Structures are given as C-alpha cells and as structure tokens.
Amino acid sequence: MGSVEDVTRQCSNNHLIALDPSVRKAVKKIKIGDHIRIKGYLVYVDGRHPSKKDFYWYSSTSRDDVGATACEIILVKSVEWLD
C-alpha cells in the first residue's frame, strides 16, 4: 500500500457530461464495482444560470492538485463495460 500522497495522486473526482441522450442512458447504468472505459474530453464549462448568475466549471489538468478545484469535467463520448 502506498502513502496517502500516492493514493491521492491516483484518485480523481470526475463529473460527467453526456454528449447525447444515448450516452446519458449508458452513464446512468454505471454501478459501483463496474469496470468501464469512458472515452471523451476534459472540458471547461461556463455559462449563465437562469438567475442571471454566471458560473464556470474548470477541469483539472494536474494530478498533484487537491481540493475544490481538483475535479475533472469529462464530456463523455462513449461508455464501454469491460470484462
């Protein structure tokens, strides 16, 4: 077993945005314990909420960051279940 730093570097918090309705359906079927391959792109998202408040989500591109800005935002093109 590695150090806390090793474990932290090898884990990530991913937020998934489905490319289309069929991908969204596949993402919703993912269960704890599934072995899957996700193909897609790290993305930055910005926009304006209906309340007129601007928002942004920036994808981390570093394995050494921690905290609120360390998440990966993935635009998912496909989901594949592995054996």
Coordinates of C-alpha atoms in Angstrom, one line a residue:
M1 CA 0.0 0.0 0.0
G2 CA 1.3 3.4 -0.9
S3 CA 1.4 6.6 1.1
V4 CA -1.6 9.0 1.4
E5 CA 0.0 11.1 -1.2
D6 CA 0.2 8.2 -3.6
V7 CA -3.4 7.3 -3.1
T8 CA -4.5 11.0 -3.5
R9 CA -2.5 11.2 -6.8
Q10 CA -4.1 8.0 -8.2
C11 CA -7.7 9.0 -7.3
S12 CA -9.8 11.6 -9.0
N13 CA -13.2 13.2 -8.6
N14 CA -14.9 13.1 -12.1
H15 CA -18.0 15.0 -13.2
L16 CA -19.6 13.6 -16.4
I17 CA -21.5 15.4 -19.1
A18 CA -23.1 13.1 -21.6
L19 CA -22.6 14.0 -25.3
D20 CA -26.1 12.9 -26.2
P21 CA -29.1 11.0 -24.8
S22 CA -27.8 7.6 -25.6
V23 CA -24.6 8.3 -23.8
R24 CA -26.6 9.7 -20.9
K25 CA -28.5 6.5 -20.7
A26 CA -25.3 4.5 -20.6
V27 CA -23.8 6.7 -17.9
K28 CA -26.9 6.3 -15.7
K29 CA -26.4 2.5 -15.9
I30 CA -22.9 2.6 -14.3
K31 CA -22.9 0.9 -10.9
I32 CA -20.3 0.7 -8.1
G33 CA -17.9 -2.1 -8.9
D34 CA -18.3 -1.9 -12.7
H35 CA -15.2 -1.9 -14.8
I36 CA -15.7 0.6 -17.5
R37 CA -13.8 2.6 -20.1
I38 CA -15.0 6.1 -20.7
K39 CA -13.9 8.0 -23.8
G40 CA -14.3 11.7 -24.0
Y41 CA -12.7 15.1 -23.5
L42 CA -11.7 17.2 -20.5
V43 CA -13.7 20.4 -20.8
Y44 CA -14.2 23.8 -19.3
V45 CA -17.8 24.9 -18.9
D46 CA -19.1 28.4 -18.4
G47 CA -22.5 29.9 -18.8
R48 CA -25.3 31.9 -17.1
H49 CA -27.8 30.4 -14.7
P50 CA -31.4 31.4 -15.2
S51 CA -31.0 33.5 -12.0
K52 CA -28.6 35.6 -14.1
K53 CA -25.6 34.4 -12.1
D54 CA -22.5 33.4 -14.2
F55 CA -21.0 30.1 -13.4
Y56 CA -17.9 28.1 -14.5
W57 CA -16.5 24.6 -14.1
Y58 CA -12.8 24.2 -14.9
S59 CA -11.3 20.8 -15.4
S60 CA -8.2 20.0 -13.6
T61 CA -5.3 19.0 -15.8
S62 CA -2.9 18.2 -12.9
R63 CA -2.5 15.0 -10.8
D64 CA -1.0 17.0 -7.9
D65 CA -3.8 19.3 -7.1
V66 CA -6.3 18.8 -4.3
G67 CA -9.5 20.5 -3.0
A68 CA -12.4 22.2 -4.7
T69 CA -10.5 22.9 -8.0
A70 CA -9.1 19.4 -8.4
C71 CA -12.1 17.8 -10.3
E72 CA -12.1 16.6 -13.8
I73 CA -15.1 17.6 -16.0
I74 CA -15.5 15.0 -18.8
L75 CA -17.6 15.4 -21.9
V76 CA -18.4 11.6 -22.4
K77 CA -18.5 10.3 -26.0
S78 CA -18.9 6.6 -25.1
V79 CA -19.0 4.1 -22.2
E80 CA -17.8 0.6 -22.6
W81 CA -18.2 -2.2 -20.0
L82 CA -15.0 -4.3 -19.6
D83 CA -14.8 -8.0 -18.6

